[in-house]
Amino acid sequence: MEPYRTVCTSFLLSMLLLAVFIRLQAQPTEPINYDEAKVPVYTLPALLKTTTNQTVHDKSTWEKQRRPEIIRLFEENVYGKMPRPYDQLTYSVTHEDANAMAGKATLKEVLIEVVNHAKSVKINLVLFVPNQPKKPVPAFLLINNRGKDNTDPTRAQKSEFWPAEMVIDSGYAVAAFHVSDLAPDDSVRYVNGVLQLYPDRLTANNGMRAIGAWAWGASRVLDYLEKDASIDAKRVAIVGHSRGGKASLWAAAEDTRFAICITNCSGNTGAALSHRRFGETISRINTTFPHWFANNYKTFNNNEDALPLDQHMLLAAIAPRPLYATNASKDLWADPTGTFLALKQAERVYALYGLTPRLPASPPAINQPIINSPIGYHNREGEHNLTAYDWRHFIQFANLHFRSKPIRYKKAP
Ligand code: GTR
């Protein structure tokens, strides 16, 4: 009996060791840097130089040459190419309540169906439109990457993640869709959505993955909003938090119909610089979330210096449209300083449009929002989240930029 027990015990022990070994292999082992002194010396790829080494001095060269180059760089290396054509988009209002929010708003639940190659994807849109004024209103559209209860159409559940009443009271429509309708946020199931419509994207190393699919979905919702007479589709702000904020940036860069872009705590491969290697890194994000970005992006794991781009170029691709980014003071994983530095770089492209840089030279103090600026920013006190504080400032930013007369900044010197 004794030898048998010994054999069993050693077998179990070796299995345990094997499991620990496999787990360690699966986990990225590189330490995460939270020390500013340990940020390596890095050189950002030049924002205002074309691939043929021509300096960009004006908005025409920017728009005709450099911006398209930058979009191609991100398609090829990061988010993957986003397919544009589809065979058909239909929609139906599945539920309407003209007396929602105690009579202040009309609720529309809209089922948007996009068909390509006989496959379809269904996007469930929740939309509240203020009942006054009786004219098309600007809207905030949230890419919801958290629980669906955050955007409860019945309003039995209310959440700061999508404070619909606050937005309605401010005179805007407020809309949301859930990322799982486009690509489930799962490394196996992410293919069960938009990617079924474009199967060739799945085999391509520059094919879009989940973040690309969510951004694609935002554009399809905008296709619908353009047909909804209650919405001023020329004034739609796209909003995303964290992974949703990476998607809101990519959506606005790819689709210039989005009038304002808001990216909340988007961090690595969102608004923060990758070359700094502070907080989350490319290898960490690609390992934990292998389904978010194009396969090509994995070649930059632990190899940031080889990246022919950085996120300041993505932010700049949104110019001259107003852009608002946030951080949270305790969310060092998302690198608040790296976010601010990326925004500062992007201001150079806004300046090509005569929009005076208005961000301070160094990051503003916690809870000191910068609103009156083509690029808005705040670092909210607290944790990684999307809160009423954040939304209040998005609304103030939109109030400024969606005025009937566009805001005129002094010409850049
Ligand atoms: C984290 C991820 C971040 C961010 C975040 C979120 O785990 O590392 O890049 O996207 O999730 O979406 O809340």
JSON list of N, CA and C in Angstrom, two decimals, residues 207-255:
[
{"chain": "A", "resi": 207, "resn": "GLY", "atom": "N", "xyz": [-5.82, 41.97, -40.16]},
{"chain": "A", "resi": 207, "resn": "GLY", "atom": "CA", "xyz": [-7.28, 41.98, -40.05]},
{"chain": "A", "resi": 207, "resn": "GLY", "atom": "C", "xyz": [-7.72, 42.55, -38.71]},
{"chain": "A", "resi": 208, "resn": "MET", "atom": "N", "xyz": [-8.85, 43.26, -38.71]},
{"chain": "A", "resi": 208, "resn": "MET", "atom": "CA", "xyz": [-9.31, 43.83, -37.43]},
{"chain": "A", "resi": 208, "resn": "MET", "atom": "C", "xyz": [-9.76, 42.71, -36.49]},
{"chain": "A", "resi": 209, "resn": "ARG", "atom": "N", "xyz": [-9.73, 43.01, -35.23]},
{"chain": "A", "resi": 209, "resn": "ARG", "atom": "CA", "xyz": [-10.19, 42.07, -34.20]},
{"chain": "A", "resi": 209, "resn": "ARG", "atom": "C", "xyz": [-11.26, 42.80, -33.38]},
{"chain": "A", "resi": 210, "resn": "ALA", "atom": "N", "xyz": [-11.35, 42.51, -32.09]},
{"chain": "A", "resi": 210, "resn": "ALA", "atom": "CA", "xyz": [-12.49, 43.03, -31.32]},
{"chain": "A", "resi": 210, "resn": "ALA", "atom": "C", "xyz": [-12.56, 44.56, -31.26]},
{"chain": "A", "resi": 211, "resn": "ILE", "atom": "N", "xyz": [-11.44, 45.23, -31.00]},
{"chain": "A", "resi": 211, "resn": "ILE", "atom": "CA", "xyz": [-11.50, 46.70, -30.86]},
{"chain": "A", "resi": 211, "resn": "ILE", "atom": "C", "xyz": [-11.94, 47.30, -32.20]},
{"chain": "A", "resi": 212, "resn": "GLY", "atom": "N", "xyz": [-11.40, 46.76, -33.30]},
{"chain": "A", "resi": 212, "resn": "GLY", "atom": "CA", "xyz": [-11.80, 47.23, -34.63]},
{"chain": "A", "resi": 212, "resn": "GLY", "atom": "C", "xyz": [-13.28, 46.98, -34.87]},
{"chain": "A", "resi": 213, "resn": "ALA", "atom": "N", "xyz": [-13.77, 45.84, -34.42]},
{"chain": "A", "resi": 213, "resn": "ALA", "atom": "CA", "xyz": [-15.18, 45.50, -34.62]},
{"chain": "A", "resi": 213, "resn": "ALA", "atom": "C", "xyz": [-16.08, 46.46, -33.84]},
{"chain": "A", "resi": 214, "resn": "TRP", "atom": "N", "xyz": [-15.66, 46.83, -32.63]},
{"chain": "A", "resi": 214, "resn": "TRP", "atom": "CA", "xyz": [-16.48, 47.76, -31.84]},
{"chain": "A", "resi": 214, "resn": "TRP", "atom": "C", "xyz": [-16.52, 49.14, -32.51]},
{"chain": "A", "resi": 215, "resn": "ALA", "atom": "N", "xyz": [-15.36, 49.56, -33.03]},
{"chain": "A", "resi": 215, "resn": "ALA", "atom": "CA", "xyz": [-15.31, 50.86, -33.71]},
{"chain": "A", "resi": 215, "resn": "ALA", "atom": "C", "xyz": [-16.17, 50.81, -34.98]},
{"chain": "A", "resi": 216, "resn": "TRP", "atom": "N", "xyz": [-16.10, 49.70, -35.68]},
{"chain": "A", "resi": 216, "resn": "TRP", "atom": "CA", "xyz": [-16.94, 49.50, -36.88]},
{"chain": "A", "resi": 216, "resn": "TRP", "atom": "C", "xyz": [-18.42, 49.64, -36.48]},
{"chain": "A", "resi": 217, "resn": "GLY", "atom": "N", "xyz": [-18.77, 49.05, -35.36]},
{"chain": "A", "resi": 217, "resn": "GLY", "atom": "CA", "xyz": [-20.16, 49.10, -34.89]},
{"chain": "A", "resi": 217, "resn": "GLY", "atom": "C", "xyz": [-20.60, 50.53, -34.60]},
{"chain": "A", "resi": 218, "resn": "ALA", "atom": "N", "xyz": [-19.68, 51.34, -34.04]},
{"chain": "A", "resi": 218, "resn": "ALA", "atom": "CA", "xyz": [-20.02, 52.75, -33.75]},
{"chain": "A", "resi": 218, "resn": "ALA", "atom": "C", "xyz": [-20.39, 53.46, -35.05]},
{"chain": "A", "resi": 219, "resn": "SER", "atom": "N", "xyz": [-19.66, 53.15, -36.11]},
{"chain": "A", "resi": 219, "resn": "SER", "atom": "CA", "xyz": [-19.96, 53.80, -37.40]},
{"chain": "A", "resi": 219, "resn": "SER", "atom": "C", "xyz": [-21.31, 53.33, -37.96]},
{"chain": "A", "resi": 220, "resn": "ARG", "atom": "N", "xyz": [-21.65, 52.07, -37.73]},
{"chain": "A", "resi": 220, "resn": "ARG", "atom": "CA", "xyz": [-22.95, 51.59, -38.22]},
{"chain": "A", "resi": 220, "resn": "ARG", "atom": "C", "xyz": [-24.09, 52.26, -37.44]},
{"chain": "A", "resi": 221, "resn": "VAL", "atom": "N", "xyz": [-23.86, 52.49, -36.15]},
{"chain": "A", "resi": 221, "resn": "VAL", "atom": "CA", "xyz": [-24.88, 53.21, -35.37]},
{"chain": "A", "resi": 221, "resn": "VAL", "atom": "C", "xyz": [-25.01, 54.63, -35.92]},
{"chain": "A", "resi": 222, "resn": "LEU", "atom": "N", "xyz": [-23.89, 55.22, -36.28]},
{"chain": "A", "resi": 222, "resn": "LEU", "atom": "CA", "xyz": [-23.96, 56.58, -36.86]},
{"chain": "A", "resi": 222, "resn": "LEU", "atom": "C", "xyz": [-24.71, 56.54, -38.20]},
{"chain": "A", "resi": 223, "resn": "ASP", "atom": "N", "xyz": [-24.52, 55.46, -38.97]},
{"chain": "A", "resi": 223, "resn": "ASP", "atom": "CA", "xyz": [-25.30, 55.31, -40.21]},
{"chain": "A", "resi": 223, "resn": "ASP", "atom": "C", "xyz": [-26.79, 55.40, -39.88]},
{"chain": "A", "resi": 224, "resn": "TYR", "atom": "N", "xyz": [-27.18, 54.72, -38.78]},
{"chain": "A", "resi": 224, "resn": "TYR", "atom": "CA", "xyz": [-28.58, 54.78, -38.38]},
{"chain": "A", "resi": 224, "resn": "TYR", "atom": "C", "xyz": [-28.96, 56.20, -37.92]},
{"chain": "A", "resi": 225, "resn": "LEU", "atom": "N", "xyz": [-28.14, 56.79, -37.07]},
{"chain": "A", "resi": 225, "resn": "LEU", "atom": "CA", "xyz": [-28.48, 58.11, -36.50]},
{"chain": "A", "resi": 225, "resn": "LEU", "atom": "C", "xyz": [-28.67, 59.15, -37.62]},
{"chain": "A", "resi": 226, "resn": "GLU", "atom": "N", "xyz": [-27.94, 58.96, -38.73]},
{"chain": "A", "resi": 226, "resn": "GLU", "atom": "CA", "xyz": [-28.10, 59.88, -39.86]},
{"chain": "A", "resi": 226, "resn": "GLU", "atom": "C", "xyz": [-29.51, 59.79, -40.45]},
{"chain": "A", "resi": 227, "resn": "LYS", "atom": "N", "xyz": [-30.15, 58.66, -40.21]},
{"chain": "A", "resi": 227, "resn": "LYS", "atom": "CA", "xyz": [-31.51, 58.48, -40.77]},
{"chain": "A", "resi": 227, "resn": "LYS", "atom": "C", "xyz": [-32.60, 58.85, -39.75]},
{"chain": "A", "resi": 228, "resn": "ASP", "atom": "N", "xyz": [-32.20, 59.12, -38.52]},
{"chain": "A", "resi": 228, "resn": "ASP", "atom": "CA", "xyz": [-33.18, 59.42, -37.47]},
{"chain": "A", "resi": 228, "resn": "ASP", "atom": "C", "xyz": [-33.38, 60.95, -37.42]},
{"chain": "A", "resi": 229, "resn": "ALA", "atom": "N", "xyz": [-34.58, 61.39, -37.79]},
{"chain": "A", "resi": 229, "resn": "ALA", "atom": "CA", "xyz": [-34.84, 62.82, -37.93]},
{"chain": "A", "resi": 229, "resn": "ALA", "atom": "C", "xyz": [-34.73, 63.58, -36.61]},
{"chain": "A", "resi": 230, "resn": "SER", "atom": "N", "xyz": [-34.76, 62.87, -35.49]},
{"chain": "A", "resi": 230, "resn": "SER", "atom": "CA", "xyz": [-34.69, 63.59, -34.21]},
{"chain": "A", "resi": 230, "resn": "SER", "atom": "C", "xyz": [-33.24, 63.92, -33.82]},
{"chain": "A", "resi": 231, "resn": "ILE", "atom": "N", "xyz": [-32.28, 63.38, -34.58]},
{"chain": "A", "resi": 231, "resn": "ILE", "atom": "CA", "xyz": [-30.86, 63.56, -34.22]},
{"chain": "A", "resi": 231, "resn": "ILE", "atom": "C", "xyz": [-30.15, 64.46, -35.23]},
{"chain": "A", "resi": 232, "resn": "ASP", "atom": "N", "xyz": [-29.32, 65.36, -34.71]},
{"chain": "A", "resi": 232, "resn": "ASP", "atom": "CA", "xyz": [-28.43, 66.15, -35.56]},
{"chain": "A", "resi": 232, "resn": "ASP", "atom": "C", "xyz": [-27.14, 65.33, -35.72]},
{"chain": "A", "resi": 233, "resn": "ALA", "atom": "N", "xyz": [-27.10, 64.51, -36.75]},
{"chain": "A", "resi": 233, "resn": "ALA", "atom": "CA", "xyz": [-26.01, 63.52, -36.88]},
{"chain": "A", "resi": 233, "resn": "ALA", "atom": "C", "xyz": [-24.66, 64.17, -37.19]},
{"chain": "A", "resi": 234, "resn": "LYS", "atom": "N", "xyz": [-24.69, 65.46, -37.50]},
{"chain": "A", "resi": 234, "resn": "LYS", "atom": "CA", "xyz": [-23.41, 66.15, -37.71]},
{"chain": "A", "resi": 234, "resn": "LYS", "atom": "C", "xyz": [-22.78, 66.56, -36.38]},
{"chain": "A", "resi": 235, "resn": "ARG", "atom": "N", "xyz": [-23.52, 66.34, -35.31]},
{"chain": "A", "resi": 235, "resn": "ARG", "atom": "CA", "xyz": [-23.00, 66.69, -33.98]},
{"chain": "A", "resi": 235, "resn": "ARG", "atom": "C", "xyz": [-23.17, 65.50, -33.02]},
{"chain": "A", "resi": 236, "resn": "VAL", "atom": "N", "xyz": [-22.45, 64.43, -33.36]},
{"chain": "A", "resi": 236, "resn": "VAL", "atom": "CA", "xyz": [-22.47, 63.24, -32.49]},
{"chain": "A", "resi": 236, "resn": "VAL", "atom": "C", "xyz": [-21.10, 63.08, -31.85]},
{"chain": "A", "resi": 237, "resn": "ALA", "atom": "N", "xyz": [-21.10, 62.99, -30.53]},
{"chain": "A", "resi": 237, "resn": "ALA", "atom": "CA", "xyz": [-19.85, 62.74, -29.78]},
{"chain": "A", "resi": 237, "resn": "ALA", "atom": "C", "xyz": [-19.77, 61.25, -29.49]},
{"chain": "A", "resi": 238, "resn": "ILE", "atom": "N", "xyz": [-18.67, 60.63, -29.87]},
{"chain": "A", "resi": 238, "resn": "ILE", "atom": "CA", "xyz": [-18.48, 59.21, -29.57]},
{"chain": "A", "resi": 238, "resn": "ILE", "atom": "C", "xyz": [-17.69, 59.11, -28.27]},
{"chain": "A", "resi": 239, "resn": "VAL", "atom": "N", "xyz": [-18.19, 58.27, -27.35]},
{"chain": "A", "resi": 239, "resn": "VAL", "atom": "CA", "xyz": [-17.62, 58.18, -26.01]},
{"chain": "A", "resi": 239, "resn": "VAL", "atom": "C", "xyz": [-17.23, 56.72, -25.72]},
{"chain": "A", "resi": 240, "resn": "GLY", "atom": "N", "xyz": [-16.06, 56.52, -25.14]},
{"chain": "A", "resi": 240, "resn": "GLY", "atom": "CA", "xyz": [-15.70, 55.17, -24.72]},
{"chain": "A", "resi": 240, "resn": "GLY", "atom": "C", "xyz": [-14.83, 55.22, -23.48]},
{"chain": "A", "resi": 241, "resn": "HIS", "atom": "N", "xyz": [-14.98, 54.19, -22.66]},
{"chain": "A", "resi": 241, "resn": "HIS", "atom": "CA", "xyz": [-14.18, 54.09, -21.44]},
{"chain": "A", "resi": 241, "resn": "HIS", "atom": "C", "xyz": [-13.21, 52.93, -21.56]},
{"chain": "A", "resi": 242, "resn": "SER", "atom": "N", "xyz": [-11.94, 53.20, -21.28]},
{"chain": "A", "resi": 242, "resn": "SER", "atom": "CA", "xyz": [-10.94, 52.15, -21.21]},
{"chain": "A", "resi": 242, "resn": "SER", "atom": "C", "xyz": [-10.85, 51.38, -22.53]},
{"chain": "A", "resi": 243, "resn": "ARG", "atom": "N", "xyz": [-11.17, 50.07, -22.56]},
{"chain": "A", "resi": 243, "resn": "ARG", "atom": "CA", "xyz": [-11.10, 49.38, -23.85]},
{"chain": "A", "resi": 243, "resn": "ARG", "atom": "C", "xyz": [-12.09, 50.01, -24.83]},
{"chain": "A", "resi": 244, "resn": "GLY", "atom": "N", "xyz": [-13.21, 50.50, -24.29]},
{"chain": "A", "resi": 244, "resn": "GLY", "atom": "CA", "xyz": [-14.18, 51.22, -25.13]},
{"chain": "A", "resi": 244, "resn": "GLY", "atom": "C", "xyz": [-13.60, 52.56, -25.60]},
{"chain": "A", "resi": 245, "resn": "GLY", "atom": "N", "xyz": [-12.69, 53.13, -24.79]},
{"chain": "A", "resi": 245, "resn": "GLY", "atom": "CA", "xyz": [-12.04, 54.40, -25.15]},
{"chain": "A", "resi": 245, "resn": "GLY", "atom": "C", "xyz": [-10.98, 54.20, -26.23]},
{"chain": "A", "resi": 246, "resn": "LYS", "atom": "N", "xyz": [-10.39, 53.02, -26.27]},
{"chain": "A", "resi": 246, "resn": "LYS", "atom": "CA", "xyz": [-9.48, 52.71, -27.39]},
{"chain": "A", "resi": 246, "resn": "LYS", "atom": "C", "xyz": [-10.31, 52.67, -28.66]},
{"chain": "A", "resi": 247, "resn": "ALA", "atom": "N", "xyz": [-11.50, 52.04, -28.54]},
{"chain": "A", "resi": 247, "resn": "ALA", "atom": "CA", "xyz": [-12.38, 51.92, -29.71]},
{"chain": "A", "resi": 247, "resn": "ALA", "atom": "C", "xyz": [-12.95, 53.28, -30.12]},
{"chain": "A", "resi": 248, "resn": "SER", "atom": "N", "xyz": [-13.24, 54.17, -29.14]},
{"chain": "A", "resi": 248, "resn": "SER", "atom": "CA", "xyz": [-13.80, 55.47, -29.54]},
{"chain": "A", "resi": 248, "resn": "SER", "atom": "C", "xyz": [-12.76, 56.28, -30.32]},
{"chain": "A", "resi": 249, "resn": "LEU", "atom": "N", "xyz": [-11.49, 56.14, -29.92]},
{"chain": "A", "resi": 249, "resn": "LEU", "atom": "CA", "xyz": [-10.43, 56.86, -30.65]},
{"chain": "A", "resi": 249, "resn": "LEU", "atom": "C", "xyz": [-10.31, 56.32, -32.08]},
{"chain": "A", "resi": 250, "resn": "TRP", "atom": "N", "xyz": [-10.30, 55.00, -32.18]},
{"chain": "A", "resi": 250, "resn": "TRP", "atom": "CA", "xyz": [-10.13, 54.39, -33.50]},
{"chain": "A", "resi": 250, "resn": "TRP", "atom": "C", "xyz": [-11.36, 54.70, -34.39]},
{"chain": "A", "resi": 251, "resn": "ALA", "atom": "N", "xyz": [-12.54, 54.69, -33.79]},
{"chain": "A", "resi": 251, "resn": "ALA", "atom": "CA", "xyz": [-13.76, 55.01, -34.55]},
{"chain": "A", "resi": 251, "resn": "ALA", "atom": "C", "xyz": [-13.67, 56.43, -35.10]},
{"chain": "A", "resi": 252, "resn": "ALA", "atom": "N", "xyz": [-13.25, 57.38, -34.24]},
{"chain": "A", "resi": 252, "resn": "ALA", "atom": "CA", "xyz": [-13.20, 58.79, -34.68]},
{"chain": "A", "resi": 252, "resn": "ALA", "atom": "C", "xyz": [-12.09, 59.02, -35.69]},
{"chain": "A", "resi": 253, "resn": "ALA", "atom": "N", "xyz": [-10.98, 58.28, -35.55]},
{"chain": "A", "resi": 253, "resn": "ALA", "atom": "CA", "xyz": [-9.89, 58.44, -36.52]},
{"chain": "A", "resi": 253, "resn": "ALA", "atom": "C", "xyz": [-10.32, 57.90, -37.88]},
{"chain": "A", "resi": 254, "resn": "GLU", "atom": "N", "xyz": [-11.02, 56.78, -37.86]},
{"chain": "A", "resi": 254, "resn": "GLU", "atom": "CA", "xyz": [-11.43, 56.13, -39.11]},
{"chain": "A", "resi": 254, "resn": "GLU", "atom": "C", "xyz": [-12.63, 56.83, -39.75]},
{"chain": "A", "resi": 255, "resn": "ASP", "atom": "N", "xyz": [-13.50, 57.38, -38.93]},
{"chain": "A", "resi": 255, "resn": "ASP", "atom": "CA", "xyz": [-14.77, 57.90, -39.44]},
{"chain": "A", "resi": 255, "resn": "ASP", "atom": "C", "xyz": [-14.89, 59.37, -39.05]}
]
